[in-house]
């Protein structure tokens, strides 16, 4: 009897405590997120709060640059984990502990570097920008989000929107090129793809804008180094993509490794708090980059870990990635009253806000779906393929040697990239698998079935001095009608910690082309790389050059289709190709020179790059008629409509991107020679024409920012630049 009574008491106690649990305001879905946050923060101890501010590592980091040991016992109270696993069941076990074995049951936020696809790998970001198709990029990011979510990942450290103008810096591969507007447009597209309509949607993940800010300005292209960023260029060049993406609702940002003119980005109160939180009203949170808090010591602004933690936290970095400094030092800093508790509460609230918005409190576990239904779905592959096709840039096409003639009977396919799979995926493709990728050789074999004999020979490796394969390659060339040489960079030659003093391909690859050229056969270069290359010696040897970047899972078939003419190239460069490394930095939107003509040019080489930003050819012939404008004078309140009609006089239907630039020749602060303000890509049927239209909004398109971020609109003359045409108009008061 006693036992029964005891069981009864225990049961009713458990039920009441569960009921109490259920009644907790922060667990109630019907309450507003802000009320849930306030309720929860009000219940948390200092220790529980500090746990939220830390991110630990789960699994083995495959990024060779980041040595970080996995922790055997993950504390279930931890705010976030970098999840080096693709197993949703393991995530659910970790999450179960957080939900059920901690006092408050706060879910863990699982983050990961999903940079250009999770398992279905699509082209690197630099290539994506060359597609000029933000809708396609948005769709690709939505695929990545879905595959991530089904693998247990809620948050990606992407997009990278660092404007980068130095091709020696390996991370140019990870951003959208040299132009701030392009970075803004593609950054927004990718945020929208990842985050969907709402963060709480089934397949949405949170985006993280990185690396805030100025990281692309790395001196000499050296990674992790000092960056000189003047207040003017901060506002004019580096902040605009961030501002656009924050406005588009990006949930989080990552503070950068670099040092902004003496104040590291991770300890920069001006950028992290005054601009981001106070001016732009961002209400999500900032995570540090890997060890970036600890690195404040190396950067010379903190004497020890405690000071580093204090500086980063007070500047506005809410979450500490990996280095455990917040965990170790914030309790003491709060007890010493150096960090006010209100600041801790605000930081915790920001992190919880994203967890609530993601719906993690209400649906903390990943739905388990069979692996075959999780990845590489036909629709996902189709998006990856279309993006690979549209990001390929036809740089040169002498005598229209491409597309390959239909009567062709033999091709020599040569070079280290010709039958490579791994390198086609590019850096940051952790979960990408070679078995999913089609090489260029396989793509061509499929494309031509048995109709064309493909004589493959690797010729040489990516680097080194071994020329033993040259003879076989030359023989393959001699017995073929045309030579296709596939060269490029290995995937770890670009990306993080992949700076190069020269952007030329290694001499062995250049020598292979020189030898093949001697056969006198037509030669097509196919290049796969993560940065612009120095092509000064190779370009004269090639009849055609096809820049395929690192195109991902569907790369092989995309390239084969471009070569055969099944697909019409439509990519245009989002970054300038210098003639030689010595021209760096060279970018289209530079400021005008004090002397014109030949003065100030290089004495030894041309001052022109090999291919400017915006360069890219098609198999169609696009002809632009004269640009028309609605008026030659507008007031500040009026809009100006500019239109241009483009005809496709070629035989193939193709897509053309019209890039609309503006210049302001006289201004209180000198403006760049021209600035991209809008672009539009449209398909034009062979033999038909289409009109492209740009509606100029004076405040948005004709103004500039000063060194404090104030937007100023000065009246006077402006020019519209489109495809070599230049048209004047005036803004009157
Ligand atoms: C990189 C970041 C990346 C982070 C986490 C860092 O080394 O700079 O871009 O998101 O590692 O893997």
XYZ file of C-alpha atoms and ligand atoms in Angstrom:
745
model
C 0.000 0.000 0.000
C 2.819 2.313 1.041
C 4.588 1.539 -2.228
C 1.507 2.318 -4.279
C 1.108 5.600 -2.445
C 4.745 6.463 -3.078
C 4.409 5.677 -6.778
C 1.270 7.794 -6.925
C 2.995 10.732 -5.222
C 6.009 10.430 -7.505
C 3.830 10.271 -10.607
C 1.739 13.243 -9.656
C 4.920 15.190 -8.833
C 6.352 14.366 -12.231
C 3.141 15.343 -13.940
C 2.947 18.660 -12.070
C 6.600 19.418 -12.845
C 5.998 18.556 -16.530
C 2.942 20.737 -16.477
C 4.947 23.515 -14.940
C 7.539 22.901 -17.627
C 4.886 23.152 -20.308
C 3.594 26.354 -18.852
C 6.937 28.054 -19.084
C 6.455 31.162 -21.148
C 9.572 30.690 -23.277
C 8.337 27.267 -24.291
C 4.972 28.587 -25.403
C 4.739 28.894 -29.186
C 1.839 31.327 -28.960
C 3.922 33.936 -27.132
C 5.937 36.465 -29.180
C 9.628 35.723 -29.697
C 10.695 38.826 -27.778
C 8.566 37.808 -24.784
C 9.940 34.278 -24.942
C 13.496 35.665 -24.994
C 12.857 37.976 -22.026
C 11.297 35.186 -20.052
C 14.163 32.809 -20.744
C 16.986 35.286 -20.149
C 15.290 36.163 -16.848
C 15.587 32.536 -15.723
C 19.204 31.981 -16.730
C 22.187 31.922 -14.395
C 25.370 33.720 -15.440
C 26.949 30.369 -16.244
C 24.065 29.343 -18.472
C 24.274 32.680 -20.243
C 28.002 32.340 -20.871
C 27.520 28.876 -22.346
C 25.323 30.493 -25.014
C 28.171 32.779 -26.028
C 30.471 29.922 -26.979
C 30.867 27.672 -29.952
C 32.726 24.369 -29.720
C 33.762 21.882 -32.345
C 32.147 18.524 -32.912
C 33.988 16.026 -35.089
C 37.208 16.348 -36.988
C 37.919 19.590 -38.748
C 39.061 18.864 -42.263
C 40.146 22.466 -42.855
C 43.908 22.050 -42.702
C 44.303 25.671 -41.620
C 42.308 25.219 -38.471
C 43.827 22.848 -36.025
C 41.107 22.297 -33.495
C 40.701 19.261 -31.386
C 37.230 17.857 -30.974
C 36.004 17.727 -27.414
C 35.138 14.315 -26.066
C 32.404 15.526 -23.797
C 30.292 18.228 -25.367
C 28.609 20.214 -22.572
C 24.903 20.065 -23.465
C 24.471 23.679 -22.344
C 26.777 24.925 -25.123
C 25.373 27.671 -27.360
C 26.611 26.307 -30.661
C 28.690 23.608 -32.323
C 30.524 23.525 -35.614
C 29.160 20.229 -36.817
C 31.813 18.298 -38.712
C 29.460 15.465 -39.506
C 26.618 14.918 -41.905
C 24.787 12.475 -39.693
C 21.422 13.781 -38.494
C 21.053 11.016 -35.900
C 24.194 12.100 -34.066
C 22.948 15.665 -34.095
C 19.667 14.516 -32.623
C 21.454 12.681 -29.823
C 23.494 15.772 -28.978
C 20.376 17.902 -29.163
C 18.424 15.503 -26.974
C 20.957 16.024 -24.216
C 20.614 19.780 -24.543
C 16.831 19.589 -24.502
C 16.413 16.987 -21.816
C 19.467 16.967 -19.614
C 19.920 20.658 -19.012
C 17.935 22.766 -16.577
C 16.325 24.986 -19.196
C 16.402 22.842 -22.315
C 17.951 25.376 -24.683
C 18.650 23.860 -28.116
C 22.149 23.887 -29.581
C 22.690 25.786 -32.835
C 24.572 23.560 -35.304
C 26.752 25.542 -37.724
C 28.903 24.466 -40.659
C 30.766 25.835 -43.676
C 28.278 25.108 -46.430
C 29.988 27.338 -48.940
C 28.961 26.240 -52.407
C 26.716 23.312 -51.762
C 26.524 20.609 -49.124
C 26.771 17.356 -51.067
C 25.561 18.621 -54.435
C 28.463 20.948 -55.090
C 27.804 23.905 -57.323
C 30.405 26.350 -58.704
C 32.503 28.470 -56.346
C 31.102 31.908 -55.523
C 33.439 33.750 -57.888
C 32.065 31.610 -60.721
C 28.483 32.109 -59.570
C 28.923 35.861 -59.927
C 30.057 35.343 -63.526
C 26.643 33.816 -64.271
C 24.963 37.160 -63.569
C 21.970 35.074 -62.617
C 21.077 35.784 -58.966
C 17.842 33.783 -59.195
C 19.841 30.686 -60.079
C 22.254 31.353 -57.215
C 19.305 31.721 -54.855
C 17.953 28.361 -56.031
C 21.348 26.698 -55.597
C 21.584 28.056 -52.043
C 18.104 26.726 -51.341
C 19.327 23.271 -52.432
C 22.319 23.635 -50.128
C 20.009 24.669 -47.294
C 17.800 21.639 -47.766
C 20.700 19.175 -47.883
C 22.239 20.868 -44.830
C 19.046 20.862 -42.836
C 18.516 17.176 -43.511
C 22.073 16.526 -42.318
C 21.591 18.337 -39.027
C 22.950 21.787 -39.909
C 20.929 24.913 -39.012
C 23.395 27.618 -39.855
C 25.939 28.118 -42.636
C 29.022 30.344 -42.526
C 28.154 31.797 -45.893
C 27.939 33.964 -47.987
C 31.357 35.572 -48.153
C 30.815 39.093 -49.502
C 34.316 40.487 -49.191
C 35.068 42.673 -52.192
C 38.426 41.328 -53.412
C 40.700 42.902 -55.972
C 43.923 41.057 -55.450
C 44.007 37.704 -57.204
C 47.044 36.679 -55.187
C 44.692 36.342 -52.224
C 43.329 32.780 -52.327
C 39.979 33.805 -50.926
C 38.958 35.689 -54.078
C 37.461 32.289 -54.959
C 34.994 32.547 -52.100
C 33.438 35.936 -52.858
C 31.601 37.501 -55.775
C 34.488 39.402 -57.297
C 35.884 42.908 -57.434
C 32.709 44.961 -57.440
C 30.649 45.969 -54.408
C 27.298 46.025 -56.185
C 27.842 42.506 -57.555
C 28.766 41.253 -54.091
C 25.639 42.902 -52.696
C 23.291 41.392 -55.283
C 24.677 37.867 -55.055
C 25.018 38.092 -51.279
C 21.339 38.972 -51.010
C 20.416 36.174 -53.427
C 22.283 33.654 -51.363
C 20.822 34.889 -48.054
C 17.374 34.537 -49.588
C 18.185 31.059 -50.836
C 19.471 29.850 -47.462
C 16.926 31.569 -45.278
C 13.870 31.121 -47.527
C 10.695 33.067 -46.866
C 11.150 32.608 -43.151
C 13.895 31.139 -40.986
C 11.338 28.807 -39.464
C 10.520 27.140 -42.808
C 11.271 23.418 -42.879
C 14.320 23.756 -45.083
C 15.665 27.162 -44.107
C 19.037 27.640 -42.495
C 20.527 30.831 -41.068
C 23.083 32.698 -43.174
C 26.285 34.263 -41.857
C 27.836 37.200 -43.707
C 31.572 37.042 -43.659
C 34.165 38.220 -43.038
C 33.042 41.480 -41.507
C 34.818 43.598 -42.748
C 37.636 44.617 -45.108
C 39.251 41.148 -45.224
C 39.448 41.291 -49.036
C 41.925 44.128 -48.756
C 44.706 41.804 -47.498
C 48.027 43.535 -48.185
C 49.917 41.894 -51.042
C 47.266 39.164 -51.117
C 48.727 37.676 -47.933
C 46.065 35.992 -45.835
C 45.369 36.883 -42.179
C 47.457 40.033 -42.567
C 47.028 43.698 -41.934
C 44.596 45.505 -44.189
C 44.692 49.206 -44.876
C 41.088 50.308 -45.174
C 40.482 54.045 -45.184
C 37.141 55.269 -43.780
C 36.203 56.317 -47.331
C 36.855 52.904 -48.856
C 35.266 51.173 -45.860
C 31.989 52.973 -46.560
C 32.251 53.058 -50.311
C 33.631 49.635 -51.138
C 33.563 47.164 -48.278
C 30.421 47.948 -46.281
C 27.767 48.169 -49.055
C 27.389 44.395 -49.600
C 27.006 43.920 -45.838
C 24.448 46.679 -45.560
C 22.404 45.182 -48.410
C 22.471 41.703 -46.875
C 21.652 42.966 -43.379
C 18.650 44.754 -44.884
C 17.698 41.495 -46.601
C 17.488 39.877 -43.171
C 20.792 37.991 -42.807
C 20.624 36.384 -39.376
C 24.305 36.544 -38.399
C 27.743 37.879 -39.308
C 31.285 36.635 -38.733
C 33.973 39.048 -37.601
C 37.065 38.928 -39.788
C 40.703 38.024 -39.096
C 42.088 41.233 -40.541
C 43.141 44.402 -38.905
C 41.321 47.513 -40.193
C 43.963 50.224 -40.210
C 45.184 49.220 -36.763
C 41.954 48.115 -35.106
C 41.270 44.410 -35.745
C 37.864 43.613 -37.197
C 37.201 41.357 -34.196
C 37.772 44.186 -31.713
C 36.259 46.951 -33.771
C 33.520 48.756 -31.872
C 32.938 51.135 -34.763
C 32.076 48.468 -37.345
C 30.539 45.873 -35.012
C 28.444 48.086 -32.787
C 28.188 51.626 -34.075
C 27.558 50.641 -37.685
C 26.050 47.178 -37.522
C 23.901 47.330 -34.427
C 23.250 51.030 -33.965
C 23.011 52.364 -37.512
C 21.762 49.291 -39.332
C 19.770 47.947 -36.360
C 20.893 44.363 -36.871
C 19.253 42.290 -34.148
C 20.969 38.935 -34.799
C 24.472 38.152 -33.576
C 28.132 38.180 -34.580
C 30.344 35.109 -34.249
C 34.108 35.493 -34.272
C 36.098 33.714 -36.949
C 38.080 30.655 -35.872
C 40.422 31.684 -33.031
C 39.990 35.324 -34.041
C 39.514 36.418 -30.434
C 42.743 34.751 -29.365
C 44.501 36.226 -32.406
C 43.927 39.728 -31.012
C 47.035 38.977 -28.967
C 49.095 38.316 -32.111
C 47.594 41.415 -33.701
C 48.975 43.497 -30.874
C 45.855 44.876 -29.216
C 45.515 42.481 -26.270
C 48.128 41.421 -23.732
C 46.470 38.142 -22.796
C 43.401 35.985 -23.427
C 41.333 37.795 -20.848
C 41.971 41.159 -22.453
C 41.321 39.671 -25.888
C 37.957 38.339 -24.692
C 37.084 41.655 -23.112
C 37.924 43.614 -26.260
C 36.082 41.329 -28.654
C 32.989 41.082 -26.479
C 32.780 44.787 -25.737
C 33.302 45.590 -29.415
C 30.237 43.515 -30.309
C 31.260 39.906 -30.960
C 28.573 37.879 -29.210
C 29.811 34.349 -29.899
C 33.347 33.064 -29.537
C 34.244 30.460 -32.153
C 36.356 27.636 -30.804
C 38.984 29.356 -28.676
C 37.099 29.096 -25.354
C 38.163 32.542 -24.246
C 34.667 33.743 -23.366
C 34.030 30.602 -21.348
C 37.217 31.032 -19.380
C 37.192 34.770 -18.833
C 33.760 36.335 -19.016
C 32.632 35.171 -15.523
C 35.520 37.032 -13.944
C 35.065 40.062 -16.196
C 31.436 40.260 -15.076
C 32.339 39.798 -11.408
C 34.921 42.539 -11.715
C 32.157 44.710 -13.231
C 34.190 45.260 -16.367
C 31.448 43.740 -18.466
C 27.962 44.882 -17.431
C 25.378 42.128 -17.082
C 23.040 44.059 -19.405
C 25.595 43.599 -22.182
C 25.698 39.858 -21.493
C 21.903 39.743 -21.552
C 21.789 41.570 -24.858
C 24.328 39.164 -26.381
C 22.441 36.112 -25.105
C 19.153 37.556 -26.353
C 20.629 38.011 -29.831
C 21.734 34.373 -29.982
C 18.437 33.097 -28.586
C 16.551 35.277 -31.077
C 18.079 33.374 -33.972
C 17.378 30.044 -32.272
C 13.755 31.057 -31.751
C 13.439 32.349 -35.299
C 14.797 29.081 -36.627
C 12.095 27.321 -34.635
C 14.680 25.299 -32.726
C 12.843 25.490 -29.418
C 9.705 24.066 -30.944
C 11.309 21.626 -33.374
C 14.817 20.885 -32.120
C 15.409 17.627 -34.014
C 16.284 16.870 -37.606
C 13.772 14.806 -39.524
C 15.455 11.615 -40.608
C 15.233 11.036 -44.324
C 17.024 8.221 -46.116
C 20.366 9.304 -47.534
C 19.258 8.576 -51.093
C 16.461 11.110 -50.681
C 18.636 13.600 -48.897
C 21.279 14.482 -51.448
C 21.862 14.858 -55.174
C 18.207 14.852 -56.166
C 17.682 15.226 -59.929
C 16.216 18.722 -59.498
C 19.203 19.726 -57.349
C 21.686 18.415 -59.868
C 19.829 20.262 -62.610
C 20.279 23.546 -60.740
C 23.972 22.814 -60.141
C 24.391 22.046 -63.829
C 22.599 25.159 -65.028
C 24.717 27.274 -62.690
C 27.893 25.568 -63.898
C 26.871 26.236 -67.516
C 26.006 29.877 -66.902
C 29.169 30.624 -64.932
C 31.519 29.419 -67.657
C 33.160 32.363 -69.428
C 34.292 32.139 -73.023
C 37.342 34.392 -72.941
C 38.608 33.970 -76.473
C 37.202 32.372 -79.627
C 39.349 33.040 -82.707
C 37.659 32.304 -85.997
C 34.755 30.910 -84.017
C 36.568 27.681 -83.446
C 33.988 26.946 -80.786
C 31.520 25.330 -80.668
C 33.321 22.282 -82.011
C 32.415 21.412 -85.561
C 29.782 18.732 -85.904
C 31.884 16.948 -88.539
C 34.734 16.535 -86.051
C 35.989 12.983 -85.740
C 38.831 13.191 -83.215
C 39.802 15.253 -80.191
C 43.015 15.155 -78.162
C 41.996 15.774 -74.561
C 45.094 16.649 -72.592
C 46.138 18.062 -69.259
C 46.057 17.438 -65.520
C 42.476 18.683 -65.186
C 41.083 16.591 -68.048
C 40.156 13.552 -65.991
C 40.212 15.087 -62.523
C 37.195 15.087 -60.264
C 38.265 16.267 -56.872
C 39.750 19.563 -58.026
C 36.684 20.408 -60.094
C 34.828 20.828 -56.797
C 37.058 23.612 -55.489
C 37.900 24.576 -51.933
C 35.306 24.253 -49.156
C 33.554 21.229 -50.551
C 33.806 19.031 -47.430
C 30.905 16.758 -48.185
C 31.396 16.720 -51.931
C 32.447 13.276 -53.141
C 34.472 12.422 -56.221
C 32.062 9.606 -56.980
C 29.317 12.188 -57.607
C 31.392 14.221 -60.049
C 31.740 13.776 -63.775
C 35.195 14.661 -65.099
C 35.609 16.623 -68.330
C 36.731 13.418 -70.064
C 33.633 11.565 -68.904
C 31.475 14.504 -69.902
C 32.901 14.545 -73.415
C 32.593 10.780 -73.827
C 28.924 11.010 -72.871
C 28.392 14.012 -75.090
C 29.899 12.413 -78.175
C 29.060 8.765 -77.485
C 31.121 6.888 -80.068
C 30.913 9.474 -82.797
C 34.179 11.214 -81.973
C 37.320 9.464 -80.817
C 38.722 11.131 -77.741
C 42.449 10.640 -77.340
C 43.150 11.335 -73.703
C 46.575 11.931 -72.229
C 47.327 13.684 -68.959
C 50.597 15.171 -70.215
C 51.855 16.327 -66.843
C 50.833 16.939 -63.284
C 49.564 20.264 -61.932
C 53.083 21.204 -60.875
C 56.570 19.750 -60.584
C 59.099 19.204 -63.337
C 58.220 15.791 -64.683
C 57.855 16.032 -68.465
C 57.726 12.282 -69.006
C 54.107 12.457 -70.188
C 54.728 15.123 -72.835
C 55.563 12.656 -75.637
C 52.357 10.704 -75.237
C 50.386 13.940 -75.148
C 52.052 15.167 -78.329
C 51.253 11.854 -80.036
C 47.619 12.141 -78.978
C 47.592 15.660 -80.423
C 49.172 14.582 -83.679
C 46.555 11.966 -84.351
C 43.639 14.298 -83.557
C 42.024 17.158 -85.448
C 41.878 19.479 -82.483
C 43.556 19.775 -79.070
C 41.685 20.603 -75.890
C 44.070 21.263 -73.006
C 42.549 21.249 -69.523
C 44.756 23.106 -67.070
C 44.325 24.817 -63.789
C 44.744 24.993 -60.076
C 44.311 22.273 -57.512
C 41.445 23.011 -55.194
C 43.664 23.887 -52.240
C 45.573 26.468 -54.284
C 42.765 28.895 -53.639
C 40.526 29.436 -50.632
C 41.813 30.134 -47.144
C 45.533 30.433 -46.492
C 46.260 30.005 -50.201
C 48.092 33.191 -51.134
C 50.364 33.142 -54.180
C 53.037 35.589 -55.215
C 52.337 34.821 -58.865
C 48.980 34.031 -60.401
C 50.530 32.284 -63.397
C 50.059 28.552 -63.777
C 53.149 26.512 -62.850
C 55.792 26.434 -65.636
C 55.181 22.741 -66.368
C 51.607 23.457 -67.456
C 52.684 26.373 -69.631
C 55.432 24.253 -71.173
C 52.958 21.499 -72.034
C 50.909 24.013 -74.021
C 54.017 25.377 -75.750
C 54.917 21.864 -76.901
C 51.402 21.044 -78.046
C 51.162 24.315 -79.941
C 54.143 23.232 -82.021
C 51.976 20.502 -83.588
C 50.179 23.275 -85.481
C 46.765 21.876 -84.528
C 43.988 24.198 -83.339
C 44.240 24.466 -79.576
C 41.521 25.181 -77.046
C 42.395 25.957 -73.443
C 39.978 24.937 -70.725
C 40.897 26.490 -67.395
C 39.696 25.453 -63.958
C 40.900 27.736 -61.197
C 39.776 29.706 -58.164
C 41.280 33.052 -59.108
C 42.095 35.058 -62.253
C 45.246 33.700 -63.889
C 48.180 35.374 -65.596
C 47.661 34.179 -69.163
C 50.118 36.453 -70.943
C 52.203 33.575 -72.323
C 49.345 31.122 -72.877
C 46.832 33.377 -74.573
C 48.765 33.750 -77.867
C 49.060 29.953 -78.130
C 45.345 29.291 -77.805
C 42.635 29.659 -80.436
C 39.976 29.619 -77.767
C 39.992 29.949 -73.985
C 37.173 28.686 -71.816
C 37.214 29.661 -68.138
C 35.227 27.031 -66.250
C 36.316 27.987 -62.695
C 35.690 25.207 -60.192
C 32.297 24.161 -61.464
C 31.342 21.430 -58.961
C 29.511 18.137 -59.237
C 28.063 18.834 -62.680
C 31.195 20.452 -64.075
C 32.202 17.769 -66.600
C 28.912 17.659 -68.437
C 28.529 21.436 -68.328
C 31.951 21.873 -69.956
C 31.287 19.171 -72.544
C 27.994 20.829 -73.457
C 29.654 24.227 -73.856
C 32.388 22.784 -76.079
C 29.964 20.850 -78.255
C 27.569 23.757 -78.615
C 24.707 22.093 -76.789
C 24.932 25.061 -74.425
C 25.704 28.626 -75.388
C 28.192 30.363 -73.062
C 26.708 33.342 -71.244
C 29.141 34.042 -68.398
C 30.973 37.353 -68.052
C 33.855 38.051 -65.724
C 33.048 39.388 -62.263
C 36.769 40.002 -61.755
C 39.428 41.452 -64.028
C 42.163 39.174 -65.429
C 45.430 41.121 -65.164
C 47.919 40.724 -67.972
C 50.620 39.943 -65.427
C 50.713 39.607 -61.661
C 52.600 42.896 -61.471
C 49.495 44.826 -62.543
C 47.695 43.879 -59.330
C 45.639 45.591 -58.013
C 43.721 46.248 -61.198
C 39.932 46.557 -61.228
C 37.430 48.340 -63.436
C 36.072 50.820 -60.879
C 39.334 52.519 -60.062
C 39.494 56.264 -59.552
C 40.633 58.415 -62.486
C 44.299 59.160 -62.989
C 45.802 62.647 -62.654
C 47.379 62.410 -66.086
C 45.742 60.976 -69.135
C 47.154 59.476 -72.321
C 50.222 57.327 -71.959
C 51.574 59.037 -68.859
C 51.662 56.955 -65.733
C 51.520 53.705 -67.680
C 53.892 50.824 -67.114
C 57.136 51.162 -69.062
C 57.609 47.435 -69.555
C 54.134 46.035 -70.238
C 50.721 47.239 -71.264
C 48.738 48.991 -68.578
C 45.580 47.303 -69.815
C 44.612 43.985 -68.260
C 44.094 40.967 -70.494
C 40.345 40.787 -69.802
C 38.335 43.422 -68.021
C 35.508 42.843 -65.598
C 32.418 42.177 -67.719
C 34.276 40.420 -70.539
C 32.699 37.230 -71.856
C 31.739 35.945 -75.299
C 28.832 33.982 -76.694
C 28.151 31.769 -79.700
C 25.419 34.275 -80.583
C 26.156 37.701 -82.061
C 24.613 40.338 -79.888
C 24.269 43.799 -81.373
C 23.352 46.763 -79.215
C 21.425 49.643 -80.735
C 21.857 53.178 -79.355
C 20.975 53.669 -75.728
C 17.838 55.780 -75.278
C 17.063 57.884 -72.229
C 13.715 59.328 -71.186
C 15.173 62.801 -70.644
C 18.506 64.578 -70.718
C 17.704 66.365 -67.478
C 16.091 65.087 -64.326
C 15.416 66.482 -60.879
C 16.215 64.655 -57.634
C 12.646 63.426 -57.379
C 12.425 62.119 -60.937
C 13.480 58.796 -62.360
C 15.377 58.426 -65.595
C 14.567 55.500 -67.845
C 17.411 54.171 -69.952
C 16.768 51.506 -72.561
C 18.813 49.573 -75.045
C 17.652 47.015 -77.561
C 19.896 44.041 -78.175
C 19.502 41.880 -81.281
C 20.757 38.369 -81.658
C 21.963 38.195 -85.234
C 23.660 34.849 -84.680
C 22.372 31.363 -85.353
C 22.009 30.246 -81.740
C 19.600 31.394 -79.083
C 21.603 32.802 -76.222
C 21.520 34.791 -73.015
C 22.957 38.264 -72.793
C 23.664 40.284 -69.665
C 23.511 44.040 -69.992
C 25.720 45.744 -67.418
C 24.652 49.325 -66.686
C 27.371 51.599 -65.348
C 27.217 55.222 -64.191
C 30.008 57.751 -63.861
C 30.094 61.156 -62.256
C 32.979 63.137 -63.764
C 32.910 66.010 -61.259
C 32.196 65.445 -57.591
C 33.442 66.695 -54.206
C 34.972 63.270 -53.640
C 36.428 61.893 -56.845
C 34.275 59.040 -58.155
C 35.501 55.861 -59.882
C 35.768 55.978 -63.671
C 32.510 54.039 -63.750
C 30.421 52.030 -61.304
C 28.072 49.136 -61.935
C 24.579 50.095 -60.826
C 22.358 47.472 -62.373
C 22.443 44.359 -64.546
C 19.922 42.173 -66.249
C 20.269 38.853 -68.054
C 17.791 37.779 -70.706
C 17.475 35.067 -73.280
C 17.287 36.306 -76.864
C 16.121 33.935 -79.572
C 18.289 33.694 -82.690
C 17.153 36.363 -85.141
C 15.146 38.334 -82.600
C 15.705 41.277 -80.269
C 14.910 42.298 -76.709
C 14.884 45.606 -74.914
C 16.698 45.999 -71.615
C 15.642 48.755 -69.251
C 17.258 50.462 -66.291
C 15.262 52.840 -64.119
C 17.696 55.265 -62.539
C 16.745 56.435 -59.071
C 18.926 59.495 -58.327
C 19.326 58.886 -54.605
C 20.164 55.226 -55.080
C 22.191 55.347 -58.278
C 23.770 58.786 -58.513
C 24.710 59.500 -54.908
C 27.848 58.528 -53.018
C 28.826 58.008 -49.393
C 31.412 60.037 -47.572
C 33.918 58.748 -45.039
C 31.319 58.751 -42.256
C 28.676 56.923 -44.228
C 26.520 59.923 -45.092
C 24.857 59.638 -48.469
C 25.258 62.716 -50.639
C 23.619 63.575 -53.939
C 25.318 66.324 -55.936
C 23.709 67.778 -59.018
C 25.595 68.066 -62.301
C 26.481 65.899 -65.276
C 26.546 62.079 -65.234
C 27.195 59.417 -67.829
C 25.551 56.086 -68.506
C 27.953 53.467 -69.874
C 26.658 50.380 -71.654
C 28.744 48.055 -73.761
C 31.112 50.789 -74.995
C 28.441 53.488 -75.366
C 28.576 56.590 -73.203
C 25.590 58.904 -72.824
C 25.392 62.130 -70.882
C 22.518 63.412 -68.738
C 22.143 66.001 -66.036
C 20.751 66.100 -62.538
C 19.326 69.548 -61.792
C 18.228 71.064 -58.489
C 37.495 30.717 -41.960
C 36.010 30.950 -42.022
C 35.266 29.687 -41.658
C 35.738 29.244 -40.279
C 35.023 28.017 -39.757
C 37.926 30.067 -40.675
O 39.255 29.698 -40.706
O 38.156 31.955 -42.119
O 35.654 31.394 -43.295
O 33.893 29.911 -41.693
O 37.122 28.970 -40.347
O 35.404 26.890 -40.411
